[in-house]
Coordinates of C-alpha atoms in Angstrom, one line a residue:
Chain V
M22 CA 154.6 154.4 164.3
S23 CA 152.0 154.6 166.9
R24 CA 153.6 155.8 170.3
T25 CA 157.0 157.0 171.1
Q26 CA 159.2 154.7 173.2
S27 CA 159.3 155.4 176.6
T28 CA 160.7 154.0 179.7
L29 CA 157.5 154.2 181.6
R30 CA 156.3 151.0 179.8
I31 CA 156.6 147.6 180.7
G32 CA 158.2 144.9 178.7
D33 CA 160.8 147.3 177.2
Q34 CA 163.9 145.9 178.8
P35 CA 166.1 144.4 176.1
W36 CA 165.9 140.9 177.3
V37 CA 162.1 140.9 178.0
K38 CA 161.5 142.4 174.6
W39 CA 163.7 140.2 172.5
S40 CA 162.6 136.9 174.1
L41 CA 159.1 137.8 173.5
I42 CA 159.8 138.7 170.0
G43 CA 161.9 135.5 169.5
L44 CA 159.2 133.4 170.9
A45 CA 156.3 135.1 168.8
L46 CA 158.5 134.4 165.8
T47 CA 159.2 130.9 166.7
L48 CA 155.6 130.2 167.1
T49 CA 154.5 132.0 164.0
L50 CA 157.3 130.0 162.0
L51 CA 156.0 126.6 163.3
L52 CA 152.2 127.5 163.2
L53 CA 152.1 129.5 160.1
V54 CA 155.0 129.6 157.9
I55 CA 156.0 125.8 157.8
P56 CA 152.5 124.4 157.1
L57 CA 152.4 127.0 154.3
V58 CA 155.7 125.8 152.8
L59 CA 154.9 122.4 153.3
I60 CA 151.8 122.8 150.8
F61 CA 154.0 123.9 148.1
A62 CA 156.9 121.6 148.9
Q63 CA 154.3 118.5 148.5
A64 CA 152.9 120.1 145.3
F65 CA 156.3 120.2 143.7
S66 CA 157.6 116.9 145.2
A67 CA 157.0 114.8 142.4
G68 CA 158.6 117.3 139.9
P69 CA 157.3 120.1 137.7
G70 CA 156.0 117.5 135.0
S71 CA 153.8 115.6 137.3
L72 CA 152.5 119.0 138.8
W73 CA 151.5 120.1 135.5
S74 CA 149.7 116.9 134.5
N75 CA 147.8 117.0 138.2
L76 CA 146.8 120.5 137.3
T77 CA 145.5 119.6 133.7
D78 CA 143.9 116.5 134.9
T79 CA 140.1 116.4 133.5
Y80 CA 138.7 116.1 137.1
T81 CA 141.0 118.8 138.6
L82 CA 140.0 121.2 135.7
A83 CA 136.3 120.4 136.3
A84 CA 136.4 120.9 139.9
I85 CA 138.3 124.3 139.2
G86 CA 135.4 125.2 136.8
L87 CA 132.6 124.3 139.3
T88 CA 134.6 126.1 142.4
L89 CA 135.0 129.3 140.2
F90 CA 131.3 129.2 138.8
V91 CA 129.8 128.7 142.5
A92 CA 132.2 131.7 143.7
A93 CA 130.7 133.5 140.5
L94 CA 127.2 133.3 141.5
T95 CA 127.9 133.7 145.5
V96 CA 129.9 136.7 145.6
P97 CA 127.4 139.0 143.7
L98 CA 124.6 137.7 145.6
N99 CA 126.2 138.3 149.0
L100 CA 127.5 141.7 147.8
V101 CA 124.0 143.1 147.0
F102 CA 122.6 141.6 150.3
G103 CA 125.6 143.0 152.2
V104 CA 125.3 146.3 151.0
F105 CA 121.5 146.7 151.6
L106 CA 121.6 145.0 155.0
A107 CA 124.5 147.4 156.3
W108 CA 122.6 150.6 154.4
L109 CA 119.5 149.3 156.7
V110 CA 121.0 148.8 160.0
T111 CA 123.2 151.9 160.1
R112 CA 121.2 154.5 158.3
F113 CA 117.8 153.8 159.9
E114 CA 116.6 153.2 163.5
F115 CA 113.7 150.9 163.6
P116 CA 112.6 148.0 166.1
G117 CA 114.4 144.9 165.7
R118 CA 117.4 146.4 164.4
K119 CA 119.7 144.8 167.0
V120 CA 118.1 141.4 166.1
L121 CA 119.0 141.7 162.6
I122 CA 122.6 142.2 163.4
T123 CA 122.8 139.3 165.7
L124 CA 120.8 137.0 163.3
I125 CA 123.3 137.7 160.5
D126 CA 126.1 136.3 162.9
I127 CA 124.4 132.8 162.7
P128 CA 126.5 131.3 159.7
F129 CA 129.7 132.1 161.8
A130 CA 128.4 130.2 164.9
V131 CA 126.8 127.3 163.1
S132 CA 129.1 124.2 162.2
P133 CA 129.4 123.8 158.3
V134 CA 128.1 120.4 158.5
V135 CA 125.1 121.5 160.6
A136 CA 124.5 124.2 157.7
G137 CA 124.8 121.6 155.0
L138 CA 122.3 119.4 156.7
L139 CA 119.7 122.2 157.3
Y140 CA 119.5 122.7 153.4
L141 CA 119.5 118.9 152.8
L142 CA 116.6 118.7 155.0
L143 CA 114.6 121.2 153.7
Y144 CA 115.2 120.9 149.9
G145 CA 116.4 117.2 149.7
S146 CA 113.7 114.6 148.4
N147 CA 112.7 113.9 152.0
G148 CA 112.2 117.6 153.0
W149 CA 108.7 119.3 152.7
L150 CA 109.8 121.6 149.7
G151 CA 112.3 119.2 148.4
G152 CA 109.4 116.8 147.9
W153 CA 107.3 119.3 146.4
L154 CA 110.2 120.1 144.1
A155 CA 111.0 116.7 143.1
D156 CA 107.1 116.3 141.9
K157 CA 108.1 119.1 139.4
D158 CA 111.5 117.4 138.5
I159 CA 113.8 120.0 139.9
Q160 CA 116.6 118.5 142.1
L161 CA 118.6 120.9 144.0
M162 CA 120.5 118.7 146.5
F163 CA 123.5 116.7 145.1
A164 CA 123.7 119.2 142.2
W165 CA 125.2 122.6 141.8
P166 CA 122.4 124.6 143.0
G167 CA 122.6 122.9 146.3
I168 CA 126.2 123.9 146.5
V169 CA 125.7 127.2 145.6
M170 CA 122.8 127.5 148.2
V171 CA 124.8 126.4 151.1
T172 CA 127.9 128.6 150.1
V173 CA 125.5 131.6 150.0
F174 CA 124.4 130.7 153.6
V175 CA 128.0 130.1 154.7
T176 CA 129.4 133.3 153.4
C177 CA 126.5 135.7 153.9
P178 CA 128.1 137.6 156.7
F179 CA 131.3 138.8 155.4
V180 CA 130.3 141.9 153.4
A181 CA 128.0 143.3 155.8
R182 CA 130.2 142.4 158.6
E183 CA 132.9 144.5 156.9
L184 CA 130.7 147.3 156.1
I185 CA 128.4 147.8 159.5
P186 CA 131.1 149.1 161.7
L187 CA 132.7 151.4 159.0
M188 CA 129.3 152.8 158.1
Q189 CA 128.3 153.2 161.8
Q190 CA 131.4 155.2 162.4
Q191 CA 131.1 157.3 159.3
G192 CA 127.8 158.4 160.3
R193 CA 125.0 159.8 158.2
D194 CA 125.7 163.4 157.8
E195 CA 127.5 163.4 154.4
E196 CA 124.6 161.4 152.6
E197 CA 121.9 163.5 154.5
A198 CA 123.7 166.4 153.0
A199 CA 123.7 165.1 149.6
V200 CA 119.8 164.2 149.9
V201 CA 119.1 167.7 150.9
L202 CA 121.1 169.1 147.7
G203 CA 119.0 166.6 145.7
A204 CA 120.8 163.8 144.9
S205 CA 118.7 160.7 143.7
G206 CA 119.1 157.4 145.7
W207 CA 121.6 156.1 143.0
Q208 CA 123.7 159.2 142.7
L209 CA 123.7 159.2 146.6
F210 CA 125.2 155.6 146.8
R211 CA 127.7 155.7 143.7
K212 CA 129.0 159.3 144.7
V213 CA 128.9 159.8 148.4
T214 CA 128.5 156.3 150.0
L215 CA 130.6 154.2 147.7
P216 CA 133.9 156.3 147.8
N217 CA 133.8 156.0 151.5
I218 CA 133.4 152.2 151.8
Q219 CA 135.0 151.0 148.7
W220 CA 138.0 149.3 150.4
A221 CA 135.8 147.6 153.2
L222 CA 133.7 146.6 150.3
L223 CA 136.5 145.0 148.4
Y224 CA 137.9 143.3 151.5
G225 CA 134.3 141.8 152.3
V226 CA 134.2 140.6 148.5
V227 CA 137.6 138.9 148.9
L228 CA 136.9 137.3 152.1
T229 CA 133.6 136.1 150.7
N230 CA 135.5 134.7 147.7
A231 CA 138.0 133.2 150.0
R232 CA 135.3 131.2 152.0
A233 CA 133.2 130.3 148.9
V234 CA 135.9 128.9 147.0
G235 CA 137.3 126.9 150.3
E236 CA 134.1 125.7 151.8
F237 CA 134.2 122.4 152.8
G238 CA 132.1 120.8 155.5
A239 CA 128.5 122.4 154.3
V240 CA 129.3 121.4 150.6
S241 CA 130.3 117.9 151.2
V242 CA 127.0 117.3 152.7
V243 CA 125.0 118.4 149.8
S244 CA 127.4 117.8 146.9
G245 CA 127.1 114.0 146.4
N246 CA 130.7 114.1 145.5
I247 CA 130.3 112.9 141.7
R248 CA 133.6 113.2 140.1
G249 CA 133.6 116.0 137.3
E250 CA 130.1 117.0 138.1
T251 CA 129.8 118.1 141.7
N252 CA 133.0 118.0 143.0
T253 CA 134.4 121.3 144.1
L254 CA 138.2 122.2 144.5
P255 CA 138.2 121.3 148.3
L256 CA 136.4 118.2 147.8
H257 CA 138.6 117.3 144.9
V258 CA 141.5 117.6 147.6
E259 CA 139.8 115.4 149.9
L260 CA 139.2 112.7 147.1
L261 CA 142.7 112.6 145.9
Y262 CA 144.0 112.6 149.4
Q263 CA 141.9 109.5 150.3
D264 CA 143.1 107.9 147.0
Y265 CA 146.5 108.2 148.6
N266 CA 147.5 110.7 145.7
V267 CA 149.3 113.0 148.0
A268 CA 151.2 114.9 145.3
G269 CA 147.8 115.4 143.5
A270 CA 146.0 116.5 146.7
F271 CA 148.5 119.0 147.5
T272 CA 148.7 120.5 144.0
S273 CA 145.1 121.3 144.1
A274 CA 145.5 122.4 147.8
S275 CA 148.3 124.9 146.4
L276 CA 146.1 126.4 144.1
L277 CA 143.6 127.1 147.0
A278 CA 146.6 128.4 149.1
C279 CA 147.4 130.8 146.3
I280 CA 144.0 132.3 146.7
A281 CA 144.5 132.5 150.7
L282 CA 147.8 134.1 149.9
L283 CA 146.2 136.6 147.7
T284 CA 143.4 137.4 150.3
L285 CA 146.2 138.2 152.7
L286 CA 147.7 140.5 150.4
V287 CA 144.6 142.5 149.5
K288 CA 144.1 143.0 153.2
S289 CA 147.5 144.1 154.0
F290 CA 147.3 146.6 151.0
I291 CA 144.0 147.9 152.5
E292 CA 145.4 148.5 155.7
W293 CA 148.4 149.9 154.4
R294 CA 146.2 152.5 152.7
Q295 CA 143.8 153.1 155.5
A296 CA 146.9 153.7 157.8
R297 CA 148.2 156.3 155.2
Q298 CA 145.0 158.1 155.1
R299 CA 144.9 158.4 158.9
M300 CA 148.4 159.9 159.0
P301 CA 148.5 163.9 159.3
V302 CA 150.1 165.3 156.2
S303 CA 153.3 166.3 157.8
D304 CA 154.1 162.5 159.2
Q305 CA 153.3 161.3 155.6
S306 CA 156.1 163.3 154.0
D307 CA 158.5 162.4 157.1
S308 CA 157.8 158.8 156.4
I309 CA 158.5 158.6 152.6
Chain T
M3 CA 132.6 138.5 164.2
S4 CA 135.5 140.0 166.3
R5 CA 134.6 143.2 164.4
N6 CA 131.5 143.8 166.9
L7 CA 134.2 144.8 169.3
V8 CA 135.2 147.9 167.6
G9 CA 131.9 148.1 165.5
F10 CA 128.6 148.9 167.5
A11 CA 130.4 151.3 169.8
S12 CA 129.0 154.3 168.1
A13 CA 125.3 153.3 167.7
S14 CA 124.0 155.2 170.5
Q15 CA 125.6 158.1 169.0
N16 CA 123.0 158.0 165.8
K17 CA 120.1 160.2 166.6
P18 CA 117.0 158.9 165.7
G19 CA 114.8 161.3 163.8
K20 CA 113.0 161.8 160.5
R21 CA 114.1 159.7 157.9
V22 CA 115.9 161.8 155.4
L23 CA 117.7 159.1 153.5
P24 CA 116.0 157.2 150.8
G25 CA 116.0 153.3 150.7
F26 CA 114.5 152.3 153.9
A27 CA 111.7 150.1 152.1
L28 CA 113.9 148.8 149.7
S29 CA 116.9 147.7 151.8
L30 CA 114.3 146.4 154.6
G31 CA 112.5 144.3 152.0
I32 CA 115.8 142.8 150.5
S33 CA 117.3 142.0 153.8
L34 CA 114.3 140.7 155.2
L35 CA 113.7 138.4 152.2
F36 CA 117.3 137.3 152.2
I37 CA 117.6 136.4 156.1
G38 CA 114.2 134.6 155.8
L39 CA 115.1 132.4 152.7
I40 CA 118.7 131.9 153.4
L41 CA 118.8 131.8 157.2
L42 CA 115.5 131.1 158.6
L43 CA 113.7 129.0 156.3
P44 CA 116.2 126.1 156.3
L45 CA 115.5 125.7 160.1
T46 CA 112.1 124.7 159.2
G47 CA 113.5 121.6 157.8
L48 CA 115.3 120.6 160.9
I49 CA 112.2 121.4 163.1
M50 CA 110.0 119.2 161.2
Q51 CA 112.4 116.3 160.9
T52 CA 113.1 116.5 164.8
S53 CA 109.2 117.1 165.6
G54 CA 108.4 113.7 164.1
M55 CA 110.5 111.7 166.7
S56 CA 109.0 110.9 170.0
L57 CA 110.9 112.5 173.3
A58 CA 112.1 109.0 174.1
E59 CA 113.7 108.3 170.5
Y60 CA 115.1 111.7 170.6
W61 CA 116.7 111.3 174.0
A62 CA 118.0 107.9 173.1
V63 CA 119.8 109.3 169.8
I64 CA 121.2 112.1 171.5
T65 CA 122.6 110.4 174.6
D66 CA 123.8 107.2 172.5
E67 CA 127.2 106.1 173.9
R68 CA 129.2 106.9 170.9
V69 CA 127.4 110.3 170.4
V70 CA 128.1 111.2 173.9
S71 CA 131.9 110.4 173.6
S72 CA 131.8 112.4 170.5
Y73 CA 130.5 115.5 172.7
K74 CA 133.2 114.8 175.2
V75 CA 136.0 114.6 172.8
T76 CA 134.7 117.7 170.8
L77 CA 134.4 119.7 174.0
W78 CA 137.5 118.7 175.7
A79 CA 139.4 119.4 172.3
A80 CA 138.0 122.7 172.0
A81 CA 138.7 123.8 175.4
I82 CA 142.1 123.1 175.3
A83 CA 142.4 124.5 171.8
S84 CA 141.0 127.6 172.8
L85 CA 143.0 128.0 176.1
F86 CA 146.3 127.5 174.0
N87 CA 144.9 130.1 171.6
G88 CA 144.4 132.3 174.6
V89 CA 147.9 132.2 175.6
V90 CA 149.7 132.4 172.3
G91 CA 147.4 134.7 171.0
L92 CA 147.8 137.1 173.9
L93 CA 151.6 137.0 173.3
L94 CA 151.3 137.4 169.5
A95 CA 148.8 140.5 169.8
W96 CA 151.5 141.9 172.6
V97 CA 154.5 141.5 170.4
L98 CA 152.7 142.9 167.4
V99 CA 151.4 146.0 169.1
R100 CA 154.2 146.7 171.6
Y101 CA 157.5 146.1 169.6
E102 CA 158.8 147.1 166.4
F103 CA 160.8 144.6 164.6
W104 CA 162.0 143.5 161.0
G105 CA 159.3 141.6 158.9
K106 CA 156.4 142.8 161.5
P107 CA 154.0 143.8 158.6
L108 CA 154.5 140.1 157.1
V109 CA 153.9 138.4 160.4
D110 CA 150.8 140.7 161.0
A111 CA 149.6 139.7 157.8
L112 CA 150.3 136.0 158.1
M113 CA 148.1 135.9 161.5
D114 CA 145.0 135.6 159.3
L115 CA 146.1 132.8 157.3
P116 CA 144.0 130.2 159.2
F117 CA 140.9 132.2 158.0
A118 CA 141.8 132.4 154.6
L119 CA 143.3 128.9 154.1
P120 CA 140.5 126.3 153.1
T121 CA 139.8 124.0 156.0
A122 CA 140.6 121.0 153.9
V123 CA 143.7 122.4 152.8
A124 CA 144.6 122.8 156.5
G125 CA 143.5 119.5 157.4
I126 CA 145.8 117.7 154.9
T127 CA 148.7 120.0 155.7
L128 CA 148.7 119.4 159.4
A129 CA 148.1 115.4 158.8
A130 CA 151.1 115.5 156.6
L131 CA 153.3 117.6 159.3
F132 CA 152.3 115.7 162.2
S133 CA 152.4 111.9 160.5
E134 CA 155.0 109.5 161.7
G135 CA 157.1 110.4 159.1
G136 CA 156.3 114.1 158.7
W137 CA 158.3 117.1 159.4
Y138 CA 157.1 117.6 163.0
G139 CA 155.7 113.9 163.4
Q140 CA 159.5 112.4 163.2
F141 CA 160.7 114.6 166.3
L142 CA 157.4 114.2 168.3
T143 CA 157.6 110.6 167.7
A144 CA 161.3 110.2 169.0
L145 CA 159.9 111.8 172.1
G146 CA 156.9 109.5 172.3
I147 CA 154.1 111.8 171.4
K148 CA 151.5 110.7 168.8
V149 CA 149.6 113.6 167.5
A150 CA 148.2 112.2 164.1
F151 CA 145.1 109.8 164.7
T152 CA 144.7 110.7 168.3
P153 CA 142.6 113.2 170.2
L154 CA 145.7 115.5 170.4
G155 CA 145.5 115.6 166.6
I156 CA 142.2 117.1 167.2
V157 CA 143.3 119.8 169.5
V158 CA 146.1 120.8 166.9
A159 CA 143.7 121.2 164.0
M160 CA 141.0 123.3 165.9
S161 CA 144.1 125.4 167.5
F162 CA 145.2 126.0 163.8
T163 CA 141.9 127.1 162.6
S164 CA 140.9 129.5 165.3
L165 CA 144.3 131.0 166.1
P166 CA 143.3 134.7 164.6
F167 CA 140.4 135.0 166.7
V168 CA 142.3 136.0 170.2
V169 CA 145.0 137.9 168.4
R170 CA 142.4 140.1 166.4
T171 CA 140.0 140.9 169.3
V172 CA 143.0 141.6 171.8
Q173 CA 145.0 143.4 169.4
P174 CA 143.0 146.5 168.8
V175 CA 142.1 146.9 172.5
L176 CA 146.1 146.7 173.2
E177 CA 146.4 149.4 170.7
D178 CA 143.9 152.0 172.2
L179 CA 145.0 151.4 175.9
A180 CA 145.4 154.6 177.5
P181 CA 149.0 154.8 178.8
E182 CA 148.4 156.9 181.9
D183 CA 147.8 153.9 184.3
E184 CA 150.6 152.0 183.2
E185 CA 152.9 155.1 183.5
A186 CA 151.9 155.9 186.8
A187 CA 152.4 152.5 188.0
V188 CA 155.9 152.2 186.4
S189 CA 156.9 155.5 187.8
M190 CA 155.7 154.4 191.1
G191 CA 158.2 151.6 191.2
A192 CA 155.9 148.8 190.4
G193 CA 157.5 145.6 188.8
D194 CA 156.7 144.7 185.4
W195 CA 155.0 141.5 186.1
T196 CA 152.9 143.5 188.8
V197 CA 152.0 146.2 186.4
F198 CA 150.8 143.5 183.6
R199 CA 149.0 141.4 186.1
R200 CA 147.3 144.4 188.1
I201 CA 146.5 147.1 185.4
L202 CA 147.1 145.6 181.9
F203 CA 145.6 142.3 182.2
P204 CA 142.1 143.6 183.7
A205 CA 142.1 145.9 180.8
L206 CA 142.6 143.2 178.4
W207 CA 140.6 140.4 180.0
P208 CA 137.2 141.1 178.4
A209 CA 138.7 141.1 174.8
L210 CA 140.7 138.2 175.7
M211 CA 137.7 136.4 177.1
S212 CA 135.6 137.1 173.9
G213 CA 138.3 136.0 171.5
V214 CA 138.8 132.8 173.6
A215 CA 135.0 132.3 173.5
L216 CA 135.0 132.9 169.8
S217 CA 137.7 130.4 169.1
F218 CA 135.9 128.0 171.3
T219 CA 132.6 128.3 169.3
R220 CA 134.6 127.9 166.0
S221 CA 136.7 124.9 167.3
L222 CA 133.2 123.2 168.4
G223 CA 131.8 123.4 165.0
E224 CA 135.1 122.7 163.0
F225 CA 135.1 120.1 160.5
G226 CA 137.3 120.0 157.5
A227 CA 140.5 120.5 159.2
V228 CA 140.0 117.9 162.0
I229 CA 138.5 114.8 160.1
F230 CA 141.9 114.6 158.1
I231 CA 144.1 114.5 161.4
A232 CA 141.9 113.0 163.7
G233 CA 141.8 109.3 162.5
N234 CA 138.2 109.3 163.5
M235 CA 138.1 106.1 165.7
P236 CA 134.5 106.0 167.3
Y237 CA 134.5 106.8 171.0
V238 CA 138.1 107.9 170.5
S239 CA 138.6 110.6 168.4
E240 CA 135.3 111.2 166.6
I241 CA 133.9 114.9 166.7
T242 CA 130.3 115.5 166.8
S243 CA 130.2 117.2 163.5
L244 CA 131.5 113.9 162.0
M245 CA 129.0 111.9 164.1
I246 CA 126.0 114.1 162.1
F247 CA 127.9 113.2 159.0
V248 CA 128.1 109.6 159.7
R249 CA 124.5 109.4 160.6
L250 CA 123.7 111.1 157.2
Q251 CA 125.8 108.6 155.1
E252 CA 123.7 105.8 157.0
Y253 CA 120.8 107.8 155.7
D254 CA 119.6 108.0 159.2
Y255 CA 118.3 111.6 158.7
A256 CA 116.3 111.8 162.0
A257 CA 119.2 110.7 164.1
A258 CA 121.3 113.2 162.1
S259 CA 118.9 116.1 162.7
A260 CA 118.6 115.2 166.5
I261 CA 122.4 115.6 166.9
A262 CA 122.5 118.7 164.8
S263 CA 119.7 120.1 166.8
V264 CA 122.0 119.7 170.1
V265 CA 125.1 121.5 168.3
L266 CA 122.8 124.1 166.8
M267 CA 121.3 125.0 170.0
A268 CA 124.7 124.9 172.0
S269 CA 126.2 127.4 169.2
L270 CA 123.2 129.8 169.3
V271 CA 123.5 129.9 173.1
L272 CA 127.1 130.4 172.8
L273 CA 126.8 133.2 170.3
L274 CA 124.0 135.0 172.2
A275 CA 126.4 134.9 175.3
I276 CA 129.2 136.4 173.3
N277 CA 127.4 139.2 172.1
L278 CA 125.8 140.0 175.2
W279 CA 129.2 139.9 176.8
Q280 CA 130.6 142.1 174.3
A281 CA 127.8 144.8 174.4
R282 CA 127.9 144.9 178.3
Y283 CA 131.7 145.6 178.2
L284 CA 131.3 147.8 175.2
R285 CA 129.0 149.9 177.4
R286 CA 131.4 149.8 180.3
L287 CA 134.3 150.8 178.0
H288 CA 132.6 153.6 176.3
G289 CA 130.0 154.9 179.1
R290 CA 132.6 156.5 181.2

């Protein structure tokens, strides 16, 4: 697709090429494919009947519900933040711009357990803010608000990280032209910016969602693990696994694996679209 | 995070000038509010908790024998895992960029699985694969290699969760590599290995280093995948993130915070170092 085959490239002798491909495929099989197969094999190991009863177990359903609820709050919040931050750092020059871009990476570098602990220390009943909230009978930690808060922390870079490189590369010419032509801020965003960034935005949202649904370390610090109340799906997987209910654990795990696969599918689709857009028209007709 | 590689190259092309585009105040306000509330405010809890300790207490907690063993296990395992990923990631990136073969888009899409799959799911899957009767464990046991419930299990979990970093940082650089140097060297009769070592590797080295460093940072903080396979024996296979968790369950918030402050400091230093490293070689790459 990219470069034409030439003899002036290394690694193109058939034996080198095919042994490297073979090695890579073996590694992919061992490291990625078989683990994925195992999840579904274990979920189905006790038969479809027990798969269904595992899925519709009261606590499993409660965990699914809570997980979806947390994602439904987290994703829109980080979507809005990501768009505003990306707009800010790619469309304006101001002192401290680089610092902001570095700060946004913090959640990626911080261990999830440390992230959970930070929130527990501040908002827990021993923390300076938490003590004040406790006097007002507001409990955030060991309850769903805490889970949402740490999930927002852990997932806040994804949308911005997808948008910033793209918006930087596209530059601001189109938008400046629209402003000169008299577009309002909202018109500008909806008619000029959004069409340009929609796929990156979608991918950012999908990534945010995948991580929000799957976050384990940070959530387990602030959750309190109350079955049916503050147990998210990943925590439920852990509980079942520790109860030696392996089939049950893998049933819930397979739901999470499906979300992961869906994420990969969306990513591939978006990349496929972008590759098509980048191809010149003549190439495009050739390839069909 | 790997996106900064490609992302900020064009920053310098943006001309500073009059602000034509709307929304500076609004996006600055929202971004600062969000970063302040979500990222920075929680740090105050940690600072207050640790500042309540005397220096001697702090030192005693972070140099406790069990905690020091956990640093060693974590650092060693992360180092081995990221080096393994350096080699495997380079191979996978090479095969994905340089060769065409059936099923390549699928393999390419699967590379991101470890990022999309929740860590708890990865954890129970790897534990099931490498347990004594597991799909991999039975063969490894026959060879006398024990993975589950040993430090080697930690390495396996860390390698899995951070595998995509090297692939995704090396891949774009390898794709954009200008073919002239390679062609010249090959046409002058240099052998494949020499060309790779003397021409391609130096060009790939900065991206490879970034990928390995990102993989190392991620591995240091990994929790969900590790705890299921590590066995978590004090002094032997207990990682530092788990140490924080254990102290929390003992309601020793001060000790948990002290250890967390060490981890946090280490990860922030690493983050800064990686950002500086990437900025430096981006300048070199585009400054010509």
